[in-house]
PDB file of C-alpha atoms in Angstrom:
ATOM      1  CA  UNK A   1      72.075  88.570 121.091  1.00 73.00           C
ATOM      2  CA  UNK A   2      72.869  85.970 119.404  1.00 79.00           C
ATOM      3  CA  UNK A   3      73.123  83.427 122.405  1.00 78.00           C
ATOM      4  CA  UNK A   4      70.943  80.271 122.961  1.00 84.00           C
ATOM      5  CA  UNK A   5      70.018  76.951 123.117  1.00 86.00           C
ATOM      6  CA  UNK A   6      68.414  75.378 119.613  1.00 82.00           C
ATOM      7  CA  UNK A   7      67.504  72.120 120.887  1.00 86.00           C
ATOM      8  CA  UNK A   8      63.994  71.275 120.334  1.00 86.00           C
ATOM      9  CA  UNK A   9      63.727  69.344 122.887  1.00 88.00           C
ATOM     10  CA  UNK A  10      66.383  70.656 125.286  1.00 94.00           C
ATOM     11  CA  UNK A  11      65.754  70.157 129.625  1.00 97.00           C
ATOM     12  CA  UNK A  12      63.036  72.960 130.599  1.00 97.00           C
ATOM     13  CA  UNK A  13      64.883  74.056 133.355  1.00 97.00           C
ATOM     14  CA  UNK A  14      67.869  74.507 130.492  1.00 97.00           C
ATOM     15  CA  UNK A  15      66.153  76.088 127.649  1.00 96.00           C
ATOM     16  CA  UNK A  16      63.828  79.222 130.268  1.00 96.00           C
ATOM     17  CA  UNK A  17      67.217  79.966 131.692  1.00 95.00           C
ATOM     18  CA  UNK A  18      68.938  79.966 128.136  1.00 95.00           C
ATOM     19  CA  UNK A  19      66.305  81.307 125.768  1.00 94.00           C
ATOM     20  CA  UNK A  20      63.702  83.529 128.458  1.00 92.00           C
ATOM     21  CA  UNK A  21      65.794  84.888 131.161  1.00 93.00           C
ATOM     22  CA  UNK A  22      69.121  84.942 128.935  1.00 94.00           C
ATOM     23  CA  UNK A  23      67.425  87.961 127.504  1.00 92.00           C
ATOM     24  CA  UNK A  24      67.077  89.304 130.762  1.00 90.00           C
ATOM     25  CA  UNK A  25      70.816  89.516 131.491  1.00 93.00           C
ATOM     26  CA  UNK A  26      71.643  90.629 127.957  1.00 93.00           C
ATOM     27  CA  UNK A  27      69.184  94.087 128.834  1.00 92.00           C
ATOM     28  CA  UNK A  28      71.077  93.789 132.527  1.00 92.00           C
ATOM     29  CA  UNK A  29      73.979  94.227 130.163  1.00 94.00           C
ATOM     30  CA  UNK A  30      73.045  96.743 127.492  1.00 93.00           C
ATOM     31  CA  UNK A  31      71.978  99.227 129.837  1.00 91.00           C
ATOM     32  CA  UNK A  32      75.382  99.673 131.067  1.00 93.00           C
ATOM     33  CA  UNK A  33      76.209  99.818 127.642  1.00 93.00           C
ATOM     34  CA  UNK A  34      77.221 103.922 127.009  1.00 91.00           C
ATOM     35  CA  UNK A  35      77.824 103.800 122.884  1.00 93.00           C
ATOM     36  CA  UNK A  36      74.893 101.300 122.772  1.00 92.00           C
ATOM     37  CA  UNK A  37      72.680 102.080 119.750  1.00 92.00           C
ATOM     38  CA  UNK A  38      70.545  99.322 118.964  1.00 93.00           C
ATOM     39  CA  UNK A  39      70.271  95.643 120.613  1.00 92.00           C
ATOM     40  CA  UNK A  40      69.465  92.623 117.935  1.00 92.00           C
ATOM     41  CA  UNK A  41      68.005  89.818 119.114  1.00 92.00           C
ATOM     42  CA  UNK A  42      68.042  87.172 117.179  1.00 90.00           C
ATOM     43  CA  UNK A  43      65.160  84.830 117.305  1.00 89.00           C
ATOM     44  CA  UNK A  44      63.839  82.225 115.357  1.00 87.00           C
ATOM     45  CA  UNK A  45      60.885  82.143 112.328  1.00 83.00           C
ATOM     46  CA  UNK A  46      58.661  80.205 114.357  1.00 83.00           C
ATOM     47  CA  UNK A  47      57.865  81.534 117.214  1.00 84.00           C
ATOM     48  CA  UNK A  48      54.160  82.622 116.004  1.00 80.00           C
ATOM     49  CA  UNK A  49      53.744  78.984 117.826  1.00 76.00           C
ATOM     50  CA  UNK A  50      50.858  76.481 115.776  1.00 75.00           C
ATOM     51  CA  UNK A  51      49.258  79.841 113.962  1.00 74.00           C
ATOM     52  CA  UNK A  52      48.376  79.488 110.192  1.00 76.00           C
ATOM     53  CA  UNK A  53      48.260  81.632 107.502  1.00 79.00           C
ATOM     54  CA  UNK A  54      49.316  85.624 108.007  1.00 79.00           C
ATOM     55  CA  UNK A  55      50.991  86.826 110.679  1.00 73.00           C
ATOM     56  CA  UNK A  56      52.086  90.515 110.834  1.00 72.00           C
ATOM     57  CA  UNK A  57      55.094  91.415 112.480  1.00 68.00           C
ATOM     58  CA  UNK A  58      52.752  94.872 113.981  1.00 54.00           C
ATOM     59  CA  UNK A  59      50.124  92.333 115.065  1.00 44.00           C
ATOM     60  CA  UNK A  60      49.574  91.846 119.081  1.00 48.00           C
ATOM     61  CA  UNK A  61      51.868  91.006 120.917  1.00 47.00           C
ATOM     62  CA  UNK A  62      53.082  87.382 121.436  1.00 56.00           C
ATOM     63  CA  UNK A  63      51.838  87.022 124.673  1.00 50.00           C
ATOM     64  CA  UNK A  64      48.663  87.176 122.679  1.00 57.00           C
ATOM     65  CA  UNK A  65      48.946  83.707 121.246  1.00 56.00           C
ATOM     66  CA  UNK A  66      49.183  81.930 124.634  1.00 52.00           C
ATOM     67  CA  UNK A  67      45.867  80.017 124.457  1.00 47.00           C
ATOM     68  CA  UNK A  68      43.207  80.521 127.196  1.00 49.00           C
ATOM     69  CA  UNK A  69      44.896  83.404 129.078  1.00 49.00           C
ATOM     70  CA  UNK A  70      45.121  86.649 129.336  1.00 46.00           C
ATOM     71  CA  UNK A  71      47.436  87.128 132.251  1.00 56.00           C
ATOM     72  CA  UNK A  72      50.125  84.933 131.321  1.00 58.00           C
ATOM     73  CA  UNK A  73      52.980  85.962 133.786  1.00 70.00           C
ATOM     74  CA  UNK A  74      55.841  83.462 132.462  1.00 70.00           C
ATOM     75  CA  UNK A  75      58.301  85.087 134.597  1.00 73.00           C
ATOM     76  CA  UNK A  76      56.836  83.983 138.023  1.00 81.00           C
ATOM     77  CA  UNK A  77      54.582  80.943 136.775  1.00 86.00           C
ATOM     78  CA  UNK A  78      57.118  79.145 134.640  1.00 90.00           C
ATOM     79  CA  UNK A  79      59.845  79.823 136.896  1.00 91.00           C
ATOM     80  CA  UNK A  80      57.909  78.374 139.893  1.00 92.00           C
ATOM     81  CA  UNK A  81      56.436  75.408 138.109  1.00 94.00           C
ATOM     82  CA  UNK A  82      60.215  74.479 137.188  1.00 96.00           C
ATOM     83  CA  UNK A  83      61.701  74.859 140.463  1.00 96.00           C
ATOM     84  CA  UNK A  84      58.732  72.918 142.390  1.00 96.00           C
ATOM     85  CA  UNK A  85      59.650  70.209 139.190  1.00 97.00           C
ATOM     86  CA  UNK A  86      63.224  69.986 140.478  1.00 97.00           C
ATOM     87  CA  UNK A  87      62.935  69.894 143.970  1.00 97.00           C
ATOM     88  CA  UNK A  88      59.817  67.154 143.556  1.00 97.00           C
ATOM     89  CA  UNK A  89      62.529  64.848 141.210  1.00 97.00           C
ATOM     90  CA  UNK A  90      65.205  65.650 143.628  1.00 97.00           C
ATOM     91  CA  UNK A  91      63.200  64.577 146.771  1.00 97.00           C
ATOM     92  CA  UNK A  92      62.262  61.153 145.087  1.00 97.00           C
ATOM     93  CA  UNK A  93      66.019  60.701 144.908  1.00 97.00           C
ATOM     94  CA  UNK A  94      65.876  60.566 140.846  1.00 97.00           C
ATOM     95  CA  UNK A  95      68.987  59.414 138.780  1.00 97.00           C
ATOM     96  CA  UNK A  96      70.141  62.985 136.200  1.00 97.00           C
ATOM     97  CA  UNK A  97      69.328  60.478 133.905  1.00 98.00           C
ATOM     98  CA  UNK A  98      65.645  60.693 135.168  1.00 98.00           C
ATOM     99  CA  UNK A  99      65.672  64.614 135.946  1.00 98.00           C
ATOM    100  CA  UNK A 100      67.161  64.930 132.377  1.00 97.00           C
ATOM    101  CA  UNK A 101      64.096  62.964 130.574  1.00 98.00           C
ATOM    102  CA  UNK A 102      61.451  64.160 133.024  1.00 98.00           C
ATOM    103  CA  UNK A 103      62.704  67.843 132.306  1.00 98.00           C
ATOM    104  CA  UNK A 104      62.731  67.631 128.408  1.00 98.00           C
ATOM    105  CA  UNK A 105      59.168  65.934 128.790  1.00 98.00           C
ATOM    106  CA  UNK A 106      58.110  69.028 130.378  1.00 98.00           C
ATOM    107  CA  UNK A 107      59.045  71.461 128.227  1.00 97.00           C
ATOM    108  CA  UNK A 108      57.120  69.486 125.649  1.00 96.00           C
ATOM    109  CA  UNK A 109      54.340  69.730 127.664  1.00 96.00           C
ATOM    110  CA  UNK A 110      54.169  72.890 128.627  1.00 94.00           C
ATOM    111  CA  UNK A 111      54.817  74.526 125.206  1.00 93.00           C
ATOM    112  CA  UNK A 112      52.262  73.027 123.563  1.00 92.00           C
ATOM    113  CA  UNK A 113      50.130  73.459 126.299  1.00 88.00           C
ATOM    114  CA  UNK A 114      50.560  76.597 125.457  1.00 85.00           C
ATOM    115  CA  UNK A 115      50.194  76.289 121.771  1.00 84.00           C
ATOM    116  CA  UNK A 116      53.862  75.984 121.004  1.00 89.00           C
ATOM    117  CA  UNK A 117      55.314  72.182 119.314  1.00 92.00           C
ATOM    118  CA  UNK A 118      58.380  72.345 121.336  1.00 94.00           C
ATOM    119  CA  UNK A 119      60.190  73.526 124.342  1.00 95.00           C
ATOM    120  CA  UNK A 120      63.192  75.322 121.590  1.00 93.00           C
ATOM    121  CA  UNK A 121      60.423  77.644 120.555  1.00 92.00           C
ATOM    122  CA  UNK A 122      57.787  78.134 123.276  1.00 92.00           C
ATOM    123  CA  UNK A 123      60.853  79.496 125.526  1.00 93.00           C
ATOM    124  CA  UNK A 124      62.644  81.841 122.128  1.00 93.00           C
ATOM    125  CA  UNK A 125      59.272  83.245 122.131  1.00 89.00           C
ATOM    126  CA  UNK A 126      58.633  83.814 125.862  1.00 89.00           C
ATOM    127  CA  UNK A 127      62.268  85.836 125.689  1.00 90.00           C
ATOM    128  CA  UNK A 128      60.882  87.989 122.900  1.00 88.00           C
ATOM    129  CA  UNK A 129      57.727  88.547 125.376  1.00 85.00           C
ATOM    130  CA  UNK A 130      60.224  89.735 127.604  1.00 85.00           C
ATOM    131  CA  UNK A 131      62.325  92.015 125.474  1.00 87.00           C
ATOM    132  CA  UNK A 132      58.995  93.628 124.235  1.00 83.00           C
ATOM    133  CA  UNK A 133      57.968  94.173 127.883  1.00 79.00           C
ATOM    134  CA  UNK A 134      61.395  95.712 128.977  1.00 81.00           C
ATOM    135  CA  UNK A 135      61.326  99.181 130.720  1.00 74.00           C
ATOM    136  CA  UNK A 136      64.957  99.504 129.797  1.00 75.00           C
ATOM    137  CA  UNK A 137      63.816 101.906 126.720  1.00 78.00           C
ATOM    138  CA  UNK A 138      66.295 100.479 125.016  1.00 86.00           C
ATOM    139  CA  UNK A 139      66.348 100.202 120.867  1.00 89.00           C
ATOM    140  CA  UNK A 140      66.472  96.956 119.860  1.00 89.00           C
ATOM    141  CA  UNK A 141      65.390  94.782 116.668  1.00 89.00           C
ATOM    142  CA  UNK A 142      64.284  91.131 116.525  1.00 89.00           C
ATOM    143  CA  UNK A 143      65.476  89.068 113.441  1.00 88.00           C
ATOM    144  CA  UNK A 144      64.152  85.695 112.815  1.00 87.00           C
ATOM    145  CA  UNK A 145      65.715  83.457 110.564  1.00 84.00           C
ATOM    146  CA  UNK A 146      64.355  79.711 109.315  1.00 80.00           C
ATOM    147  CA  UNK A 147      67.869  78.181 110.153  1.00 78.00           C
ATOM    148  CA  UNK A 148      71.223  79.473 111.066  1.00 76.00           C
ATOM    149  CA  UNK A 149      73.774  76.898 109.142  1.00 75.00           C
ATOM    150  CA  UNK A 150      77.826  77.926 108.973  1.00 73.00           C
ATOM    151  CA  UNK A 151      79.800  81.470 109.595  1.00 76.00           C
ATOM    152  CA  UNK A 152      80.133  84.492 106.639  1.00 78.00           C
ATOM    153  CA  UNK A 153      83.912  84.987 107.645  1.00 83.00           C
ATOM    154  CA  UNK A 154      84.805  84.085 111.460  1.00 80.00           C
ATOM    155  CA  UNK A 155      86.545  82.153 112.326  1.00 84.00           C
ATOM    156  CA  UNK A 156      86.778  81.032 108.266  1.00 83.00           C
ATOM    157  CA  UNK A 157      84.046  81.122 106.134  1.00 81.00           C
ATOM    158  CA  UNK A 158      81.672  78.253 106.161  1.00 75.00           C
ATOM    159  CA  UNK A 159      82.742  77.103 109.935  1.00 76.00           C
ATOM    160  CA  UNK A 160      80.034  74.842 111.450  1.00 72.00           C
ATOM    161  CA  UNK A 161      80.047  74.128 115.492  1.00 71.00           C
ATOM    162  CA  UNK A 162      78.285  70.988 116.223  1.00 67.00           C
ATOM    163  CA  UNK A 163      75.894  69.013 113.403  1.00 63.00           C
ATOM    164  CA  UNK A 164      72.111  70.484 113.294  1.00 65.00           C
ATOM    165  CA  UNK A 165      68.994  71.092 110.891  1.00 68.00           C
ATOM    166  CA  UNK A 166      70.351  70.579 107.844  1.00 74.00           C
ATOM    167  CA  UNK A 167      74.480  71.014 108.651  1.00 72.00           C
ATOM    168  CA  UNK A 168      74.770  67.413 108.831  1.00 74.00           C
ATOM    169  CA  UNK A 169      73.124  67.345 104.835  1.00 78.00           C
ATOM    170  CA  UNK A 170      76.051  70.202 103.949  1.00 76.00           C
ATOM    171  CA  UNK A 171      78.421  68.271 105.695  1.00 77.00           C
ATOM    172  CA  UNK A 172      77.421  65.202 104.187  1.00 83.00           C
ATOM    173  CA  UNK A 173      77.748  67.195 100.917  1.00 82.00           C
ATOM    174  CA  UNK A 174      81.628  68.707 101.520  1.00 83.00           C
ATOM    175  CA  UNK A 175      82.224  64.527 101.945  1.00 89.00           C
ATOM    176  CA  UNK A 176      81.176  63.460  99.025  1.00 89.00           C
ATOM    177  CA  UNK A 177      78.434  61.306 100.664  1.00 90.00           C
ATOM    178  CA  UNK A 178      75.848  63.394  99.931  1.00 86.00           C
ATOM    179  CA  UNK A 179      75.667  63.701  95.602  1.00 86.00           C
ATOM    180  CA  UNK A 180      72.335  64.785  94.849  1.00 82.00           C
ATOM    181  CA  UNK A 181      69.440  66.732  96.622  1.00 78.00           C
ATOM    182  CA  UNK A 182      66.069  65.460  95.476  1.00 81.00           C
ATOM    183  CA  UNK A 183      63.662  67.735  94.249  1.00 82.00           C
ATOM    184  CA  UNK A 184      62.007  70.805  92.171  1.00 86.00           C
ATOM    185  CA  UNK A 185      65.137  72.272  90.787  1.00 83.00           C
ATOM    186  CA  UNK A 186      63.008  75.424  90.522  1.00 87.00           C
ATOM    187  CA  UNK A 187      61.959  75.385  94.668  1.00 83.00           C
ATOM    188  CA  UNK A 188      63.629  77.709  96.638  1.00 79.00           C
ATOM    189  CA  UNK A 189      65.879  76.768  99.548  1.00 69.00           C
ATOM    190  CA  UNK A 190      65.463  78.613 102.877  1.00 64.00           C
ATOM    191  CA  UNK A 191      68.802  78.203 104.482  1.00 60.00           C
TER     192      UNK A 191
END
């Protein structure tokens, strides 16, 4: 499962639907795959929120990171809050532009409330929590890359769809617009 929206400030309703509850849809589909041996879920290295230091893979579940709350039922709480916010905006006859701006701000607000820097990593973390607590007994592995850039092979090596994060620098280099990257030549670049 590598589906997801990677916009850091995506509308909260969209990010929640895709990055969090999309996991539920994948699990439902995976249960129907009779020969499935394992589910590979692609997340992000930044799901640990704004914690510092060494964070072990086998440490307590990410839902322990939710600040000040022992029972954080996002499946109900966040879904209801999103529905209430959207209903309020519709009742106010808000324009699509106002709805988009408000829902983006709402996502950032919710993420920061619980210790995540943006909507993207917050909704990806909730997706991981949902996966961990699923009762489906599916073998699964979560990989957490820092960034995903171009393809390895398909549809052809180096293919990039859209320009995010480092992609614009790579595109500029390929077009001869970026001729050097200032920095320590001994540095390791994680891409």
